[in-house]
């Protein structure tokens, strides 16, 4: 269990209060408000860090990723097999399924689209993607946006061509194609760092920061707004410096996979990071596996809930050609999405951990809070010993509650609220 600075020990239980409003209904009284590194100022990949820090500039600049980006990415299901046709099919299905209108607008091509460079050094897409500009036009014609992937190293993680020494040229090519989102994955740049600063971890980190800033500036130079997504698995506490290199989101962990243990481990490990997230700059615990692998319905709901509580980017990763109605219902649950996308832009945090039972809370606009009661354990939990800890969330007495997954108003509830939560399941409430 992670023990952060906002921890309180109460009778053998551990209460986590970092990042939550403490004190009745008071906005802005939370402990652990944004640090200097993670300014609350919206930051865009199209704005230099210093310029974006001035309110005058911020007012006239479009805010890229004002709420956590939503969309779809090819990696979790298609991995190295993804083709132009898969992207077009996905674009069609995002529209026909209602996902686009629910907010999933970015269609992101992950690794393995890259071909060789031409004689001028310009990157070409490979035979799986015959015409990237035409693909972008198609995706845009559906009211969607197109994302792409590269690495600051010589090669991507799947050993395709990376952007090293071609940063400006690649950003310009992406802009020419009509790309709206770049995931920039460290991969082989780790080897470059080690070679250039052997046995010097601080020197290696400096090289990493510079590599990410270099692509940031290359994007700025294109003049095209692009969401800038850092992927270096959380190294060197990226949440502390991500905004300074123009990141709109940064991966906080290693790769997710479609099983409950890995997904829940990643989600739970985000406790304590809330203060680093905000409009324009988000912690990214990796893309969704909802609908993938053998996740049960409860596990899929837990996954969606945890990511919504974390104000995490909601980047679906399932095969939409075979999406079951119950999976569509989870991904498109309007109230869960609204929690993730809440305009306040505050990431939730853990309030209580009592073994496998955890309570997390996320501040929402107008003083409401999302409250998730998770059962990460192997048998149903009746919450016998635990109350809701409403006081720690800033509520003095009874609250009005709505059960999101049940779609039911519960009326008034008190701190003594009890519910049975299935194995690997969750109850998600909005209280006010
Ligand atoms: C890394 C990333 C993944 C994916 C693959 C592609 O592992 O963390 O999300 O992009 O590379 O090769």
PDB file of N, CA, C and O and ligand atoms in Angstrom, residues 75 110-111 149 157-158 183 185 231 233 251 255 286-287, ligand 1:
ATOM      1  N   UNK A  75      -3.699   0.037 -30.090  1.00  0.00           N
ATOM      2  CA  UNK A  75      -2.720  -0.907 -29.555  1.00  0.00           C
ATOM      3  C   UNK A  75      -3.323  -2.062 -28.755  1.00  0.00           C
ATOM      4  O   UNK A  75      -2.969  -3.228 -28.952  1.00  0.00           O
ATOM      5  N   UNK A 110      -1.577   3.629 -33.113  1.00  0.00           N
ATOM      6  CA  UNK A 110      -0.392   3.413 -32.272  1.00  0.00           C
ATOM      7  C   UNK A 110       0.738   2.892 -33.148  1.00  0.00           C
ATOM      8  O   UNK A 110       0.757   3.096 -34.378  1.00  0.00           O
ATOM      9  N   UNK A 111       1.680   2.233 -32.552  1.00  0.00           N
ATOM     10  CA  UNK A 111       2.896   1.771 -33.233  1.00  0.00           C
ATOM     11  C   UNK A 111       2.562   0.844 -34.414  1.00  0.00           C
ATOM     12  O   UNK A 111       1.539   0.190 -34.416  1.00  0.00           O
ATOM     13  N   UNK A 149       1.612   8.096 -33.615  1.00  0.00           N
ATOM     14  CA  UNK A 149       2.537   7.603 -32.596  1.00  0.00           C
ATOM     15  C   UNK A 149       3.962   7.686 -33.113  1.00  0.00           C
ATOM     16  O   UNK A 149       4.225   7.379 -34.283  1.00  0.00           O
ATOM     17  N   UNK A 157       8.992   1.204 -29.994  1.00  0.00           N
ATOM     18  CA  UNK A 157       9.062  -0.017 -29.181  1.00  0.00           C
ATOM     19  C   UNK A 157       8.886  -1.270 -30.028  1.00  0.00           C
ATOM     20  O   UNK A 157       9.423  -2.323 -29.708  1.00  0.00           O
ATOM     21  N   UNK A 158       8.123  -1.169 -31.123  1.00  0.00           N
ATOM     22  CA  UNK A 158       7.963  -2.334 -32.008  1.00  0.00           C
ATOM     23  C   UNK A 158       9.024  -2.311 -33.120  1.00  0.00           C
ATOM     24  O   UNK A 158       8.879  -2.995 -34.144  1.00  0.00           O
ATOM     25  N   UNK A 183       1.215  10.580 -29.644  1.00  0.00           N
ATOM     26  CA  UNK A 183       1.741   9.819 -28.501  1.00  0.00           C
ATOM     27  C   UNK A 183       3.222   9.593 -28.773  1.00  0.00           C
ATOM     28  O   UNK A 183       3.593   9.026 -29.815  1.00  0.00           O
ATOM     29  N   UNK A 185       6.599   7.983 -27.488  1.00  0.00           N
ATOM     30  CA  UNK A 185       6.927   6.853 -26.610  1.00  0.00           C
ATOM     31  C   UNK A 185       8.445   6.685 -26.510  1.00  0.00           C
ATOM     32  O   UNK A 185       9.129   6.493 -27.517  1.00  0.00           O
ATOM     33  N   UNK A 231       4.762   9.224 -23.238  1.00  0.00           N
ATOM     34  CA  UNK A 231       4.724   7.829 -22.811  1.00  0.00           C
ATOM     35  C   UNK A 231       6.141   7.442 -22.442  1.00  0.00           C
ATOM     36  O   UNK A 231       6.975   7.215 -23.320  1.00  0.00           O
ATOM     37  N   UNK A 233       6.332   5.821 -19.162  1.00  0.00           N
ATOM     38  CA  UNK A 233       6.012   4.862 -18.098  1.00  0.00           C
ATOM     39  C   UNK A 233       6.193   5.449 -16.686  1.00  0.00           C
ATOM     40  O   UNK A 233       6.410   4.714 -15.723  1.00  0.00           O
ATOM     41  N   UNK A 251       1.894   9.223 -19.390  1.00  0.00           N
ATOM     42  CA  UNK A 251       1.702   7.913 -18.787  1.00  0.00           C
ATOM     43  C   UNK A 251       2.388   7.897 -17.427  1.00  0.00           C
ATOM     44  O   UNK A 251       3.509   8.365 -17.281  1.00  0.00           O
ATOM     45  N   UNK A 255       2.862  -0.697 -18.994  1.00  0.00           N
ATOM     46  CA  UNK A 255       1.696  -1.026 -19.829  1.00  0.00           C
ATOM     47  C   UNK A 255       0.603  -1.758 -19.056  1.00  0.00           C
ATOM     48  O   UNK A 255       0.873  -2.653 -18.251  1.00  0.00           O
ATOM     49  N   UNK A 286      -2.804   4.763 -18.570  1.00  0.00           N
ATOM     50  CA  UNK A 286      -2.829   3.940 -19.780  1.00  0.00           C
ATOM     51  C   UNK A 286      -4.252   3.769 -20.307  1.00  0.00           C
ATOM     52  O   UNK A 286      -5.238   4.104 -19.653  1.00  0.00           O
ATOM     53  N   UNK A 287      -4.325   3.197 -21.494  1.00  0.00           N
ATOM     54  CA  UNK A 287      -5.583   3.146 -22.241  1.00  0.00           C
ATOM     55  C   UNK A 287      -6.507   2.072 -21.674  1.00  0.00           C
ATOM     56  O   UNK A 287      -6.071   1.152 -20.990  1.00  0.00           O
TER      57      UNK A 287
HETATM   58  C1  LIG B   1       4.900   0.735 -25.431  1.00  0.00           C
HETATM   59  C2  LIG B   1       3.715   1.561 -24.962  1.00  0.00           C
HETATM   60  C3  LIG B   1       2.423   0.930 -25.433  1.00  0.00           C
HETATM   61  C4  LIG B   1       2.439   0.806 -26.944  1.00  0.00           C
HETATM   62  C5  LIG B   1       3.666   0.025 -27.399  1.00  0.00           C
HETATM   63  C6  LIG B   1       3.802   0.039 -28.913  1.00  0.00           C
HETATM   64  O1  LIG B   1       4.915  -0.509 -24.818  1.00  0.00           O
HETATM   65  O2  LIG B   1       3.720   1.694 -23.565  1.00  0.00           O
HETATM   66  O3  LIG B   1       1.306   1.694 -25.014  1.00  0.00           O
HETATM   67  O4  LIG B   1       2.421   2.089 -27.511  1.00  0.00           O
HETATM   68  O5  LIG B   1       4.855   0.583 -26.841  1.00  0.00           O
HETATM   69  O6  LIG B   1       4.960  -0.583 -29.351  1.00  0.00           O
END
